[in-house]
Amino acid sequence: VGTGEGKSILLGVLATVLALLNFDVYCACYSQYLSSRDLEDFRPLFEKFGVAKDIRYSTLPDLAEQLTNQNDSIRLKTAQRLLLTNDSATSSLAPVYDTIPKSRILLLDEADVFFKDFYGNTYNPVHTWGPKGIAAIFKQVWEGRANKVQAESLPEAQELLQTYPDLRPLLLDAFKQITNTAAYFDNFKQRYEVHGGKIGYVLHGTVCTLTSYGYYTAFTYILENAKGNISDEVMTQNLAIKIPCGKFSYAQLLQLFDCVLGVTGTLSTLS
C-alpha cells in the first residue's frame, strides 16, 4: 500500500473488525506523531462501535514498555532489589495495562521499518536513581573533562561509596561510565532538539523525548542548561545513575501475540 493509498484507514477498519470479534488489538508504529494522529482520527469510530477499550495505538518502544511491564513494573522491581526500597515513587512508569485473557493481535504500521530498525535489536529499559550528590558529580566531571577529572575521585563519589557499601560495584561502574562519556562526548553525533523543555532525539522524522542515550543525554542536559534552553529543575532530574533493567528482544516480543499483521509501502515480499 503506497503513500497516501490508505494504510491508516486499512488498519483502523481492520482493528475495529478484530475488536468486534473479541480480539485485543495493538496497533504499533515507529512514529509517535503518526500513532497519535491515527488514534485521534479513528477514536470516534472505535467509540461508535464500543471497542475503544480494546484497541491500543502506540510506538514500538511504547509497545515494548507495555508488554515487559504487563505483570509488574520492571523498574520498580529493579529498584526494590538493588536499592532495598518499597517506595512506589521510584518508578516513573505510566499505569500498566491489565492482563486481559483474550487473544491478542498486533497490527504493524510500516512493517518494513520494524524489520529494518527494530527486528534484531533490543528494548533496554533503565531505572534512574538520583542519590544525593550525583548531580554535583556530573557537573564537576563535565566542567573538568578537559583535564580528565575522574568521577570516582570526587568527594561526593566517595561519600556515596561509604553510604551504599553494598552497591559499590554498581557505583564504580557508573562513575567509570560517567567519566568516559564526558571524555568522548564530542564524538557522539546523534541529532537532537530541545523540545518542550526536554532533550528530544530526531528518530524516523519525529522528535522523541523519551529516548535516552545513557550518560550522553545527561551531559547534553548540562550543555543545553548552560545555553539557557533547559531549566535547572529538568536538568537535575536527568542527572542520575542509570541502572539497566534487562534487554528485551523486539523479535521475541512478537511471540506474545497470537497473530501479527502489517502494512508497508515499500516491501513487495518478506522472503
PDB file of N, CA, C and O in Angstrom, residues 168-203:
ATOM      1  N   ARG A 168      28.694  -0.901  45.884  1.00  0.00           N
ATOM      2  CA  ARG A 168      29.995  -0.421  45.413  1.00  0.00           C
ATOM      3  C   ARG A 168      30.292  -0.808  43.951  1.00  0.00           C
ATOM      4  O   ARG A 168      30.689   0.061  43.164  1.00  0.00           O
ATOM      5  N   PRO A 169      30.093  -2.058  43.539  1.00  0.00           N
ATOM      6  CA  PRO A 169      30.367  -2.400  42.134  1.00  0.00           C
ATOM      7  C   PRO A 169      29.512  -1.589  41.160  1.00  0.00           C
ATOM      8  O   PRO A 169      30.006  -1.120  40.130  1.00  0.00           O
ATOM      9  N   LEU A 170      28.233  -1.413  41.492  1.00  0.00           N
ATOM     10  CA  LEU A 170      27.339  -0.642  40.624  1.00  0.00           C
ATOM     11  C   LEU A 170      27.795   0.809  40.541  1.00  0.00           C
ATOM     12  O   LEU A 170      27.839   1.399  39.454  1.00  0.00           O
ATOM     13  N   LEU A 171      28.151   1.398  41.684  1.00  0.00           N
ATOM     14  CA  LEU A 171      28.575   2.796  41.709  1.00  0.00           C
ATOM     15  C   LEU A 171      29.891   3.004  40.961  1.00  0.00           C
ATOM     16  O   LEU A 171      30.037   3.958  40.191  1.00  0.00           O
ATOM     17  N   LEU A 172      30.851   2.110  41.179  1.00  0.00           N
ATOM     18  CA  LEU A 172      32.138   2.241  40.497  1.00  0.00           C
ATOM     19  C   LEU A 172      31.978   2.140  38.987  1.00  0.00           C
ATOM     20  O   LEU A 172      32.625   2.873  38.224  1.00  0.00           O
ATOM     21  N   ASP A 173      31.108   1.230  38.544  1.00  0.00           N
ATOM     22  CA  ASP A 173      30.857   1.101  37.111  1.00  0.00           C
ATOM     23  C   ASP A 173      30.202   2.367  36.566  1.00  0.00           C
ATOM     24  O   ASP A 173      30.557   2.842  35.476  1.00  0.00           O
ATOM     25  N   ALA A 174      29.259   2.928  37.324  1.00  0.00           N
ATOM     26  CA  ALA A 174      28.595   4.160  36.892  1.00  0.00           C
ATOM     27  C   ALA A 174      29.590   5.314  36.821  1.00  0.00           C
ATOM     28  O   ALA A 174      29.591   6.093  35.853  1.00  0.00           O
ATOM     29  N   PHE A 175      30.461   5.446  37.821  1.00  0.00           N
ATOM     30  CA  PHE A 175      31.455   6.520  37.820  1.00  0.00           C
ATOM     31  C   PHE A 175      32.390   6.394  36.610  1.00  0.00           C
ATOM     32  O   PHE A 175      32.755   7.399  35.991  1.00  0.00           O
ATOM     33  N   LYS A 176      32.761   5.171  36.281  1.00  0.00           N
ATOM     34  CA  LYS A 176      33.629   4.947  35.130  1.00  0.00           C
ATOM     35  C   LYS A 176      32.931   5.361  33.839  1.00  0.00           C
ATOM     36  O   LYS A 176      33.533   6.027  32.976  1.00  0.00           O
ATOM     37  N   GLN A 177      31.663   4.979  33.709  1.00  0.00           N
ATOM     38  CA  GLN A 177      30.912   5.335  32.506  1.00  0.00           C
ATOM     39  C   GLN A 177      30.714   6.845  32.404  1.00  0.00           C
ATOM     40  O   GLN A 177      30.806   7.414  31.305  1.00  0.00           O
ATOM     41  N   ILE A 178      30.448   7.499  33.517  1.00  0.00           N
ATOM     42  CA  ILE A 178      30.271   8.952  33.519  1.00  0.00           C
ATOM     43  C   ILE A 178      31.554   9.642  33.058  1.00  0.00           C
ATOM     44  O   ILE A 178      31.541  10.564  32.230  1.00  0.00           O
ATOM     45  N   THR A 179      32.691   9.184  33.594  1.00  0.00           N
ATOM     46  CA  THR A 179      33.985   9.765  33.219  1.00  0.00           C
ATOM     47  C   THR A 179      34.270   9.567  31.739  1.00  0.00           C
ATOM     48  O   THR A 179      34.657  10.512  31.027  1.00  0.00           O
ATOM     49  N   ASN A 180      34.087   8.353  31.236  1.00  0.00           N
ATOM     50  CA  ASN A 180      34.378   8.047  29.837  1.00  0.00           C
ATOM     51  C   ASN A 180      33.433   8.771  28.882  1.00  0.00           C
ATOM     52  O   ASN A 180      33.847   9.227  27.809  1.00  0.00           O
ATOM     53  N   THR A 181      32.174   8.880  29.271  1.00  0.00           N
ATOM     54  CA  THR A 181      31.210   9.566  28.416  1.00  0.00           C
ATOM     55  C   THR A 181      31.564  11.031  28.261  1.00  0.00           C
ATOM     56  O   THR A 181      31.480  11.591  27.163  1.00  0.00           O
ATOM     57  N   ALA A 182      31.966  11.672  29.344  1.00  0.00           N
ATOM     58  CA  ALA A 182      32.360  13.081  29.271  1.00  0.00           C
ATOM     59  C   ALA A 182      33.575  13.254  28.363  1.00  0.00           C
ATOM     60  O   ALA A 182      33.650  14.201  27.572  1.00  0.00           O
ATOM     61  N   ALA A 183      34.516  12.312  28.452  1.00  0.00           N
ATOM     62  CA  ALA A 183      35.744  12.404  27.652  1.00  0.00           C
ATOM     63  C   ALA A 183      35.468  12.277  26.156  1.00  0.00           C
ATOM     64  O   ALA A 183      36.135  12.917  25.327  1.00  0.00           O
ATOM     65  N   TYR A 184      34.471  11.453  25.795  1.00  0.00           N
ATOM     66  CA  TYR A 184      34.179  11.206  24.378  1.00  0.00           C
ATOM     67  C   TYR A 184      32.884  11.869  23.929  1.00  0.00           C
ATOM     68  O   TYR A 184      32.359  11.531  22.857  1.00  0.00           O
ATOM     69  N   PHE A 185      32.413  12.823  24.688  1.00  0.00           N
ATOM     70  CA  PHE A 185      31.121  13.440  24.394  1.00  0.00           C
ATOM     71  C   PHE A 185      31.081  14.052  22.994  1.00  0.00           C
ATOM     72  O   PHE A 185      30.082  13.929  22.280  1.00  0.00           O
ATOM     73  N   ASP A 186      32.163  14.701  22.589  1.00  0.00           N
ATOM     74  CA  ASP A 186      32.171  15.387  21.292  1.00  0.00           C
ATOM     75  C   ASP A 186      32.094  14.420  20.120  1.00  0.00           C
ATOM     76  O   ASP A 186      31.808  14.843  18.994  1.00  0.00           O
ATOM     77  N   ASN A 187      32.332  13.148  20.360  1.00  0.00           N
ATOM     78  CA  ASN A 187      32.257  12.159  19.284  1.00  0.00           C
ATOM     79  C   ASN A 187      30.838  11.633  19.068  1.00  0.00           C
ATOM     80  O   ASN A 187      30.576  10.924  18.102  1.00  0.00           O
ATOM     81  N   PHE A 188      29.943  11.971  19.986  1.00  0.00           N
ATOM     82  CA  PHE A 188      28.559  11.498  19.886  1.00  0.00           C
ATOM     83  C   PHE A 188      27.791  12.422  18.952  1.00  0.00           C
ATOM     84  O   PHE A 188      27.659  13.610  19.204  1.00  0.00           O
ATOM     85  N   LYS A 189      27.253  11.873  17.877  1.00  0.00           N
ATOM     86  CA  LYS A 189      26.675  12.698  16.822  1.00  0.00           C
ATOM     87  C   LYS A 189      25.167  12.538  16.632  1.00  0.00           C
ATOM     88  O   LYS A 189      24.623  13.012  15.639  1.00  0.00           O
ATOM     89  N   GLN A 190      24.498  11.857  17.552  1.00  0.00           N
ATOM     90  CA  GLN A 190      23.048  11.677  17.382  1.00  0.00           C
ATOM     91  C   GLN A 190      22.351  13.038  17.412  1.00  0.00           C
ATOM     92  O   GLN A 190      22.517  13.826  18.332  1.00  0.00           O
ATOM     93  N   ARG A 191      21.577  13.299  16.379  1.00  0.00           N
ATOM     94  CA  ARG A 191      20.897  14.588  16.264  1.00  0.00           C
ATOM     95  C   ARG A 191      19.795  14.725  17.309  1.00  0.00           C
ATOM     96  O   ARG A 191      19.042  13.787  17.555  1.00  0.00           O
ATOM     97  N   TYR A 192      19.735  15.892  17.935  1.00  0.00           N
ATOM     98  CA  TYR A 192      18.717  16.136  18.939  1.00  0.00           C
ATOM     99  C   TYR A 192      18.195  17.563  18.827  1.00  0.00           C
ATOM    100  O   TYR A 192      18.783  18.422  18.157  1.00  0.00           O
ATOM    101  N   GLU A 193      17.056  17.815  19.490  1.00  0.00           N
ATOM    102  CA  GLU A 193      16.475  19.144  19.592  1.00  0.00           C
ATOM    103  C   GLU A 193      15.949  19.331  21.007  1.00  0.00           C
ATOM    104  O   GLU A 193      15.628  18.351  21.680  1.00  0.00           O
ATOM    105  N   VAL A 194      15.869  20.577  21.452  1.00  0.00           N
ATOM    106  CA  VAL A 194      15.206  20.864  22.713  1.00  0.00           C
ATOM    107  C   VAL A 194      13.728  21.004  22.398  1.00  0.00           C
ATOM    108  O   VAL A 194      13.308  21.896  21.671  1.00  0.00           O
ATOM    109  N   HIS A 195      12.942  20.074  22.929  1.00  0.00           N
ATOM    110  CA  HIS A 195      11.526  20.002  22.577  1.00  0.00           C
ATOM    111  C   HIS A 195      10.697  19.956  23.860  1.00  0.00           C
ATOM    112  O   HIS A 195      10.832  19.041  24.662  1.00  0.00           O
ATOM    113  N   GLY A 196       9.885  20.989  24.062  1.00  0.00           N
ATOM    114  CA  GLY A 196       9.077  21.041  25.281  1.00  0.00           C
ATOM    115  C   GLY A 196       9.908  21.110  26.543  1.00  0.00           C
ATOM    116  O   GLY A 196       9.505  20.572  27.589  1.00  0.00           O
ATOM    117  N   GLY A 197      11.065  21.734  26.468  1.00  0.00           N
ATOM    118  CA  GLY A 197      11.925  21.869  27.632  1.00  0.00           C
ATOM    119  C   GLY A 197      12.727  20.634  27.960  1.00  0.00           C
ATOM    120  O   GLY A 197      13.331  20.547  29.029  1.00  0.00           O
ATOM    121  N   LYS A 198      12.747  19.660  27.036  1.00  0.00           N
ATOM    122  CA  LYS A 198      13.499  18.425  27.239  1.00  0.00           C
ATOM    123  C   LYS A 198      14.351  18.126  26.017  1.00  0.00           C
ATOM    124  O   LYS A 198      14.127  18.673  24.942  1.00  0.00           O
ATOM    125  N   ILE A 199      15.317  17.247  26.200  1.00  0.00           N
ATOM    126  CA  ILE A 199      16.137  16.799  25.080  1.00  0.00           C
ATOM    127  C   ILE A 199      15.353  15.748  24.307  1.00  0.00           C
ATOM    128  O   ILE A 199      14.906  14.740  24.863  1.00  0.00           O
ATOM    129  N   GLY A 200      15.180  15.979  23.025  1.00  0.00           N
ATOM    130  CA  GLY A 200      14.488  15.024  22.170  1.00  0.00           C
ATOM    131  C   GLY A 200      15.364  14.639  20.995  1.00  0.00           C
ATOM    132  O   GLY A 200      15.994  15.505  20.374  1.00  0.00           O
ATOM    133  N   TYR A 201      15.430  13.352  20.695  1.00  0.00           N
ATOM    134  CA  TYR A 201      16.249  12.878  19.587  1.00  0.00           C
ATOM    135  C   TYR A 201      15.396  12.710  18.332  1.00  0.00           C
ATOM    136  O   TYR A 201      14.238  12.264  18.409  1.00  0.00           O
ATOM    137  N   VAL A 202      15.967  13.082  17.211  1.00  0.00           N
ATOM    138  CA  VAL A 202      15.257  13.000  15.941  1.00  0.00           C
ATOM    139  C   VAL A 202      15.369  11.568  15.431  1.00  0.00           C
ATOM    140  O   VAL A 202      16.438  11.125  14.996  1.00  0.00           O
ATOM    141  N   LEU A 203      14.256  10.851  15.488  1.00  0.00           N
ATOM    142  CA  LEU A 203      14.210   9.446  15.090  1.00  0.00           C
ATOM    143  C   LEU A 203      13.044   9.241  14.129  1.00  0.00           C
ATOM    144  O   LEU A 203      11.905   9.568  14.464  1.00  0.00           O
TER     145      LEU A 203
END
